[in-house]
């Protein structure tokens, strides 16, 4: 079990600042996702943790000890890549046992551990198959078994599911999460898919352009995003300008009551309510405003609505059989408990 700390971690490539003074702490046994759009510095951060890349400045600490002078092979941080990178001519057993052979372990011990690992990744009895004969999903499982057999201090996964089709992805997500929890291994994985990050990770580190934006539980990114940009990344672009005074916000649509715990000082703010929390067809109570329907799309399980709310485009969800036409006026309720305030951009 290893606690990982990144301290002011920075990496430049010429004029490009790929990673910019990142500070974060990953507890022993925790699973953290590095999330962000393409090019935001996720892989570069991962590579600095493994030692494949040195930082321009800052530090990587395992259990309080700086890793800067510790070479990759001694860090015991193994990386599973997007492309499986198995040795194609070796058998599955030889691939999985590779790390233990390099350590000079006894043959009988290696065989027993390989068997154990193949059971763990749900491919028992695959020892004698050739790596190149396996499907993509099977290869990814073998890559995971090969990484885990040496009982690494830290497991690093670089978009491990990117090459798999949708159903396999779901299976692999579950498998990775179960194994990670069973082994209690400190793990970091890279993804640009927010759903994947939320499903797999205890905490998510969201990065934009090399800068850590928010490091928090999955829930917090939905309920308490720090900025409108972060809210947008988590598919919420419902915003309304207002001015906060105490427990109220003045907007052009009237005064809204807000919860106590929004964290914003009095003054200009953006009011937001996630699409799934906007209540349709409720009028008369406090926090009700008028909206015009711009568009409605039947989604099978629900109806997705695009609304005009005081010249802002808002999304909301109605029941699957919701009867509404573009141009209709609907009253929407913004429940106080679901209102969140953001700084104006
Ligand atoms: P993706 O999701 O597309 O893999 P990422 O978030 O992992 O992206 P990085 O691969 O870490 O991003 O790249 C961060 C920035 O650093 C990018 O602008 C990239 O072009 C640049 N970069 C990464 N590696 C190098 C390199 N070896 N030489 C020069 N620039 C690099």
Short mmCIF file of C-alpha atoms and ligand atoms in Angstrom, two decimals:
data_model
loop_
_atom_site.label_atom_id
_atom_site.label_comp_id
_atom_site.label_asym_id
_atom_site.label_seq_id
_atom_site.Cartn_x
_atom_site.Cartn_y
_atom_site.Cartn_z
CA UNK A 1 0.00 0.00 0.00
CA UNK A 2 1.56 3.26 -1.11
CA UNK A 3 0.59 6.89 -0.70
CA UNK A 4 1.49 8.97 -3.76
CA UNK A 5 2.05 12.72 -3.58
CA UNK A 6 2.66 15.05 -6.53
CA UNK A 7 4.32 18.25 -5.42
CA UNK A 8 4.36 21.24 -7.77
CA UNK A 9 4.88 18.74 -10.58
CA UNK A 10 5.76 20.54 -13.82
CA UNK A 11 6.92 19.45 -17.26
CA UNK A 12 7.81 21.63 -20.21
CA UNK A 13 8.42 20.46 -23.78
CA UNK A 14 10.16 23.46 -25.35
CA UNK A 15 7.60 26.26 -25.10
CA UNK A 16 4.73 23.90 -24.25
CA UNK A 17 3.85 23.66 -20.56
CA UNK A 18 2.37 20.15 -20.61
CA UNK A 19 1.95 19.92 -16.83
CA UNK A 20 1.82 23.05 -14.69
CA UNK A 21 2.54 22.90 -10.94
CA UNK A 22 0.25 20.01 -10.08
CA UNK A 23 -0.26 19.29 -6.38
CA UNK A 24 -2.26 16.27 -5.31
CA UNK A 25 -2.27 13.43 -2.82
CA UNK A 26 -3.44 9.90 -3.54
CA UNK A 27 -4.14 7.83 -0.46
CA UNK A 28 -2.98 4.24 -0.05
CA UNK A 29 -5.30 1.88 -1.89
CA UNK A 30 -7.19 4.69 -3.58
CA UNK A 31 -8.23 4.68 -7.25
CA UNK A 32 -7.83 8.09 -8.90
CA UNK A 33 -8.75 9.09 -12.45
CA UNK A 34 -6.82 11.74 -14.37
CA UNK A 35 -9.54 13.21 -16.56
CA UNK A 36 -9.43 15.91 -19.20
CA UNK A 37 -9.57 16.67 -22.92
CA UNK A 38 -6.91 15.49 -25.35
CA UNK A 39 -3.54 17.16 -24.77
CA UNK A 40 -4.26 18.38 -21.21
CA UNK A 41 -1.21 16.58 -19.77
CA UNK A 42 -2.68 13.35 -18.36
CA UNK A 43 -0.22 10.92 -19.92
CA UNK A 44 2.73 13.21 -19.23
CA UNK A 45 1.80 13.19 -15.53
CA UNK A 46 1.49 9.41 -15.53
CA UNK A 47 4.88 9.04 -17.21
CA UNK A 48 6.50 11.24 -14.56
CA UNK A 49 5.02 9.01 -11.84
CA UNK A 50 6.49 5.88 -13.44
CA UNK A 51 9.84 7.54 -14.05
CA UNK A 52 9.63 7.19 -17.85
CA UNK A 53 9.89 11.00 -17.95
CA UNK A 54 11.64 13.38 -15.58
CA UNK A 55 9.86 16.53 -14.37
CA UNK A 56 11.14 19.98 -15.29
CA UNK A 57 10.52 20.85 -11.64
CA UNK A 58 8.57 19.49 -8.68
CA UNK A 59 8.55 16.04 -7.19
CA UNK A 60 6.83 12.65 -7.04
CA UNK A 61 6.78 11.03 -3.60
CA UNK A 62 5.88 7.45 -2.66
CA UNK A 63 5.20 7.15 1.07
CA UNK A 64 6.99 10.43 1.65
CA UNK A 65 10.14 9.45 -0.27
CA UNK A 66 11.16 11.37 -3.38
CA UNK A 67 11.27 9.20 -6.49
CA UNK A 68 13.28 11.64 -8.59
CA UNK A 69 16.51 9.67 -8.34
CA UNK A 70 14.82 6.25 -8.34
CA UNK A 71 14.88 4.64 -11.82
CA UNK A 72 11.66 3.28 -13.36
CA UNK A 73 12.45 -0.38 -12.71
CA UNK A 74 13.01 0.29 -9.01
CA UNK A 75 9.86 2.39 -8.45
CA UNK A 76 7.54 -0.62 -8.60
CA UNK A 77 4.97 1.48 -10.42
CA UNK A 78 3.74 -0.52 -13.41
CA UNK A 79 1.92 0.90 -16.37
CA UNK A 80 -0.74 -0.80 -18.51
CA UNK A 81 -0.96 0.90 -21.88
CA UNK A 82 -3.82 1.55 -24.26
CA UNK A 83 -2.28 -0.85 -26.78
CA UNK A 84 -1.65 -4.10 -25.03
CA UNK A 85 2.02 -4.51 -25.91
CA UNK A 86 2.21 -8.21 -25.08
CA UNK A 87 5.17 -10.19 -26.41
CA UNK A 88 3.38 -11.67 -29.46
CA UNK A 89 5.37 -14.88 -29.87
CA UNK A 90 5.33 -15.80 -26.19
CA UNK A 91 2.54 -17.84 -24.63
CA UNK A 92 0.11 -16.20 -22.25
CA UNK A 93 1.86 -17.96 -19.35
CA UNK A 94 5.26 -16.61 -20.40
CA UNK A 95 3.84 -13.12 -20.82
CA UNK A 96 2.18 -13.08 -17.41
CA UNK A 97 5.19 -14.64 -15.67
CA UNK A 98 7.69 -12.27 -17.31
CA UNK A 99 8.18 -9.93 -14.33
CA UNK A 100 8.80 -12.82 -11.93
CA UNK A 101 11.29 -14.50 -14.34
CA UNK A 102 13.22 -11.22 -14.51
CA UNK A 103 13.39 -11.31 -10.72
CA UNK A 104 14.81 -14.84 -10.88
CA UNK A 105 11.93 -16.50 -9.04
CA UNK A 106 11.63 -20.32 -9.00
CA UNK A 107 9.71 -21.97 -11.85
CA UNK A 108 7.15 -23.67 -9.61
CA UNK A 109 6.40 -20.42 -7.84
CA UNK A 110 6.02 -18.56 -11.16
CA UNK A 111 3.62 -21.22 -12.47
CA UNK A 112 1.49 -21.02 -9.34
CA UNK A 113 1.37 -17.21 -9.44
CA UNK A 114 0.54 -17.19 -13.18
CA UNK A 115 -2.38 -19.55 -12.50
CA UNK A 116 -3.57 -17.31 -9.70
CA UNK A 117 -3.36 -14.18 -11.88
CA UNK A 118 -5.21 -15.81 -14.78
CA UNK A 119 -8.01 -16.72 -12.40
CA UNK A 120 -8.06 -13.15 -11.14
CA UNK A 121 -8.57 -11.76 -14.65
CA UNK A 122 -11.10 -14.50 -15.40
CA UNK A 123 -9.03 -16.31 -18.03
CA UNK A 124 -8.18 -19.55 -16.21
CA UNK A 125 -6.38 -22.21 -18.24
CA UNK A 126 -5.08 -19.77 -20.87
CA UNK A 127 -1.39 -20.45 -20.05
CA UNK A 128 -0.43 -22.19 -23.31
CA UNK A 129 -2.27 -19.89 -25.75
CA UNK A 130 -0.15 -17.59 -27.91
CA UNK A 131 -0.62 -13.90 -27.16
CA UNK A 132 -1.36 -13.05 -30.81
CA UNK A 133 -4.24 -15.53 -30.85
CA UNK A 134 -6.22 -13.56 -28.28
CA UNK A 135 -9.00 -11.01 -28.78
CA UNK A 136 -8.40 -7.35 -27.85
CA UNK A 137 -10.29 -7.71 -24.57
CA UNK A 138 -8.41 -10.87 -23.64
CA UNK A 139 -5.08 -9.22 -24.44
CA UNK A 140 -5.97 -6.33 -22.16
CA UNK A 141 -6.76 -8.75 -19.33
CA UNK A 142 -3.43 -10.50 -19.84
CA UNK A 143 -1.63 -7.15 -19.80
CA UNK A 144 -3.33 -6.44 -16.48
CA UNK A 145 -2.34 -9.86 -15.09
CA UNK A 146 1.26 -9.28 -16.22
CA UNK A 147 1.33 -5.93 -14.41
CA UNK A 148 -0.25 -7.24 -11.22
CA UNK A 149 1.84 -10.39 -10.81
CA UNK A 150 4.78 -8.44 -9.39
CA UNK A 151 2.50 -6.88 -6.74
CA UNK A 152 3.41 -3.32 -7.71
CA UNK A 153 3.19 -0.45 -5.24
CA UNK A 154 1.29 1.65 -7.78
CA UNK A 155 -0.76 0.56 -10.81
CA UNK A 156 -0.98 3.05 -13.67
CA UNK A 157 -3.47 2.57 -16.49
CA UNK A 158 -3.23 4.74 -19.61
CA UNK A 159 -6.66 4.71 -21.28
CA UNK A 160 -6.86 0.96 -20.69
CA UNK A 161 -10.31 0.62 -22.23
CA UNK A 162 -9.96 2.91 -25.24
CA UNK A 163 -9.56 0.10 -27.78
CA UNK A 164 -12.47 -2.01 -26.57
CA UNK A 165 -16.05 -2.01 -27.81
CA UNK A 166 -18.84 -0.70 -25.55
CA UNK A 167 -19.88 -4.01 -23.92
CA UNK A 168 -16.33 -5.15 -23.31
CA UNK A 169 -15.57 -1.77 -21.78
CA UNK A 170 -18.29 -2.25 -19.19
CA UNK A 171 -17.02 -5.73 -18.31
CA UNK A 172 -13.44 -4.51 -18.05
CA UNK A 173 -14.43 -1.53 -15.90
CA UNK A 174 -16.03 -3.90 -13.42
CA UNK A 175 -13.11 -6.30 -13.52
CA UNK A 176 -10.53 -3.57 -12.96
CA UNK A 177 -12.50 -2.06 -10.10
CA UNK A 178 -13.03 -5.43 -8.40
CA UNK A 179 -9.38 -6.44 -8.69
CA UNK A 180 -8.19 -3.03 -7.54
CA UNK A 181 -10.40 -3.15 -4.46
CA UNK A 182 -9.53 -6.77 -3.71
CA UNK A 183 -5.79 -6.10 -3.91
CA UNK A 184 -6.07 -2.64 -2.29
CA UNK A 185 -3.51 -1.33 -4.74
CA UNK A 186 -3.00 2.41 -5.20
CA UNK A 187 -4.10 3.02 -8.80
CA UNK A 188 -4.24 5.88 -11.24
CA UNK A 189 -5.88 5.73 -14.63
CA UNK A 190 -6.09 8.16 -17.46
CA UNK A 191 -9.26 8.80 -19.39
CA UNK A 192 -11.00 11.54 -21.34
CA UNK A 193 -14.39 9.93 -20.68
CA UNK A 194 -16.11 11.49 -17.67
CA UNK A 195 -18.52 8.58 -17.29
CA UNK A 196 -15.63 6.15 -17.04
CA UNK A 197 -13.86 8.34 -14.48
CA UNK A 198 -16.99 8.60 -12.36
CA UNK A 199 -17.70 4.86 -12.49
CA UNK A 200 -14.20 3.69 -11.66
CA UNK A 201 -12.54 6.24 -9.43
CA UNK A 202 -12.73 7.15 -5.75
CA UNK A 203 -11.55 10.62 -6.71
CA UNK A 204 -11.13 12.44 -10.00
CA UNK A 205 -8.39 14.91 -10.92
CA UNK A 206 -9.72 17.11 -13.74
CA UNK A 207 -7.07 18.83 -15.84
CA UNK A 208 -7.33 21.51 -18.52
CA UNK A 209 -4.18 22.63 -20.38
CA UNK A 210 -1.76 21.20 -17.85
CA UNK A 211 -3.50 22.77 -14.86
CA UNK A 212 -5.38 20.81 -12.19
CA UNK A 213 -8.87 22.32 -12.07
CA UNK A 214 -10.57 20.30 -9.36
CA UNK A 215 -9.59 17.21 -7.35
CA UNK A 216 -12.66 15.76 -5.77
CA UNK A 217 -15.09 12.87 -5.42
CA UNK A 218 -17.10 12.01 -8.51
CA UNK A 219 -20.25 13.35 -6.89
CA UNK A 220 -18.72 16.74 -6.26
CA UNK A 221 -18.17 17.29 -9.99
CA UNK A 222 -21.94 16.97 -10.46
CA UNK A 223 -23.11 18.72 -7.30
CA UNK A 224 -20.35 21.25 -6.61
CA UNK A 225 -18.27 22.08 -9.73
CA UNK A 226 -15.87 24.95 -9.01
CA UNK A 227 -16.34 26.75 -12.34
CA UNK A 228 -18.76 26.92 -15.26
CA UNK A 229 -16.08 25.32 -17.46
CA UNK A 230 -15.94 22.31 -15.13
CA UNK A 231 -19.75 22.10 -15.03
CA UNK A 232 -19.78 22.11 -18.86
CA UNK A 233 -17.24 19.26 -18.99
CA UNK A 234 -19.73 17.28 -16.87
CA UNK A 235 -22.52 18.06 -19.35
CA UNK A 236 -24.23 20.89 -17.53
CA UNK A 237 -24.53 24.16 -19.41
CA UNK A 238 -27.61 25.55 -17.64
CA UNK A 239 -26.52 29.02 -16.51
CA UNK A 240 -28.38 32.19 -15.51
CA UNK A 241 -26.71 35.41 -14.40
CA UNK A 242 -27.66 36.81 -11.02
CA UNK A 243 -26.50 38.82 -8.05
CA UNK A 244 -26.22 37.03 -4.73
CA UNK A 245 -27.36 38.71 -1.51
CA UNK A 246 -27.34 36.38 1.47
CA UNK A 247 -29.67 33.44 0.83
CA UNK A 248 -31.16 34.94 -2.30
CA UNK A 249 -30.13 35.64 -5.87
CA UNK A 250 -31.68 38.43 -7.92
CA UNK A 251 -32.09 37.44 -11.57
CA UNK A 252 -33.94 39.01 -14.48
CA UNK A 253 -36.65 36.40 -13.85
CA UNK A 254 -37.10 37.34 -10.21
CA UNK A 255 -35.60 36.41 -6.87
CA UNK A 256 -34.48 32.83 -6.24
CA UNK A 257 -33.94 31.25 -2.82
CA UNK A 258 -30.62 29.43 -2.58
CA UNK A 259 -29.16 26.95 -0.11
CA UNK A 260 -26.70 28.08 2.56
CA UNK A 261 -23.77 25.99 1.42
CA UNK A 262 -22.98 27.39 -2.03
CA UNK A 263 -19.64 28.90 -1.02
CA UNK A 264 -19.85 32.06 -3.18
CA UNK A 265 -19.46 35.57 -1.74
CA UNK A 266 -22.25 38.13 -2.26
CA UNK A 267 -22.13 39.81 -5.69
CA UNK A 268 -22.34 38.67 -9.35
CA UNK A 269 -22.76 34.91 -9.80
CA UNK A 270 -23.99 32.31 -12.25
CA UNK A 271 -26.95 30.21 -11.11
CA UNK A 272 -27.00 26.60 -12.28
CA UNK A 273 -29.26 23.58 -11.88
CA UNK A 274 -28.29 20.32 -13.60
CA UNK A 275 -30.69 19.25 -16.42
CA UNK A 276 -31.88 16.17 -14.51
CA UNK A 277 -32.84 18.37 -11.51
CA UNK A 278 -34.94 20.95 -13.37
CA UNK A 279 -38.61 20.25 -12.57
CA UNK A 280 -41.05 20.76 -15.42
CA UNK A 281 -44.63 22.00 -15.29
CA UNK A 282 -44.47 23.23 -11.69
CA UNK A 283 -45.74 26.76 -11.14
CA UNK A 284 -46.81 28.99 -8.31
CA UNK A 285 -44.19 28.08 -5.72
CA UNK A 286 -41.01 30.04 -5.17
CA UNK A 287 -38.12 29.45 -7.61
CA UNK A 288 -40.47 28.93 -10.59
CA UNK A 289 -39.59 30.64 -13.87
CA UNK A 290 -41.04 30.64 -17.37
CA UNK A 291 -39.20 28.97 -20.25
CA UNK A 292 -39.93 28.47 -23.94
CA UNK A 293 -39.44 25.07 -25.57
CA UNK A 294 -36.98 25.23 -28.46
CA UNK A 295 -36.62 21.57 -29.15
CA UNK A 296 -37.69 18.20 -27.75
CA UNK A 297 -36.14 14.86 -28.53
CA UNK A 298 -37.55 11.47 -27.57
CA UNK A 299 -34.69 9.48 -26.00
CA UNK A 300 -36.47 6.19 -25.25
CA UNK A 301 -36.30 6.44 -21.46
CA UNK A 302 -37.03 10.18 -21.29
CA UNK A 303 -37.60 13.32 -23.38
CA UNK A 304 -34.71 15.71 -23.68
CA UNK A 305 -35.74 19.36 -23.85
CA UNK A 306 -33.88 22.40 -25.03
CA UNK A 307 -35.40 25.45 -23.37
CA UNK A 308 -34.98 29.19 -23.64
CA UNK A 309 -34.61 30.61 -20.13
CA UNK A 310 -34.20 34.41 -20.30
CA UNK A 311 -32.19 34.06 -23.53
CA UNK A 312 -30.00 31.29 -22.11
CA UNK A 313 -30.20 27.78 -23.52
CA UNK A 314 -31.06 25.28 -20.82
CA UNK A 315 -31.47 21.53 -20.95
CA UNK A 316 -34.05 19.61 -18.98
CA UNK A 317 -35.45 16.08 -18.92
CA UNK A 318 -39.11 15.15 -19.06
CA UNK A 319 -40.84 11.76 -18.94
CA UNK A 320 -40.68 9.64 -22.11
CA UNK A 321 -44.32 10.48 -22.95
CA UNK A 322 -43.97 14.23 -22.25
CA UNK A 323 -46.29 16.09 -24.63
CA UNK A 324 -44.79 19.41 -25.66
CA UNK A 325 -44.09 21.33 -28.88
CA UNK A 326 -41.42 23.86 -29.89
CA UNK A 327 -42.74 27.35 -29.05
CA UNK A 328 -44.76 26.16 -26.00
CA UNK A 329 -44.24 27.98 -22.75
CA UNK A 330 -43.49 25.79 -19.73
CA UNK A 331 -43.07 26.73 -16.13
CA UNK A 332 -39.95 25.24 -14.59
CA UNK A 333 -39.09 24.88 -10.93
CA UNK A 334 -35.49 25.25 -9.77
CA UNK A 335 -35.44 23.31 -6.49
CA UNK A 336 -33.52 25.22 -3.85
CA UNK A 337 -31.56 22.14 -2.80
CA UNK A 338 -30.29 21.66 -6.37
CA UNK A 339 -29.25 25.25 -7.04
CA UNK A 340 -25.50 25.75 -7.19
CA UNK A 341 -23.75 29.09 -7.65
CA UNK A 342 -20.64 29.57 -9.74
CA UNK A 343 -18.32 32.52 -10.19
CA UNK A 344 -19.09 34.62 -13.31
CA UNK A 345 -16.65 33.78 -16.12
P1 LIG B 1 -4.36 12.46 -24.92
O1 LIG B 1 -5.66 12.28 -24.17
O2 LIG B 1 -4.57 12.95 -26.30
O3 LIG B 1 -3.44 11.29 -24.81
P2 LIG B 1 -2.97 13.88 -22.76
O4 LIG B 1 -3.88 14.63 -21.88
O5 LIG B 1 -2.47 12.58 -22.25
O6 LIG B 1 -3.61 13.73 -24.20
P3 LIG B 1 -0.19 14.55 -23.06
O7 LIG B 1 0.13 13.41 -23.96
O8 LIG B 1 0.27 14.47 -21.66
O9 LIG B 1 -1.75 14.85 -23.06
O10 LIG B 1 0.37 15.90 -23.74
C1 LIG B 1 0.32 17.17 -23.11
C2 LIG B 1 0.95 18.21 -24.02
O11 LIG B 1 2.35 17.97 -24.11
C3 LIG B 1 0.43 18.22 -25.44
O12 LIG B 1 0.39 19.54 -25.89
C4 LIG B 1 1.47 17.41 -26.19
O13 LIG B 1 1.52 17.82 -27.53
C5 LIG B 1 2.74 17.77 -25.45
N1 LIG B 1 3.73 16.66 -25.47
C6 LIG B 1 3.59 15.45 -24.90
N2 LIG B 1 4.69 14.69 -25.10
C7 LIG B 1 5.55 15.45 -25.83
C8 LIG B 1 6.86 15.24 -26.36
N3 LIG B 1 7.51 14.08 -26.15
N4 LIG B 1 7.43 16.26 -27.05
C9 LIG B 1 6.78 17.43 -27.22
N5 LIG B 1 5.54 17.69 -26.76
C10 LIG B 1 4.92 16.72 -26.07
#
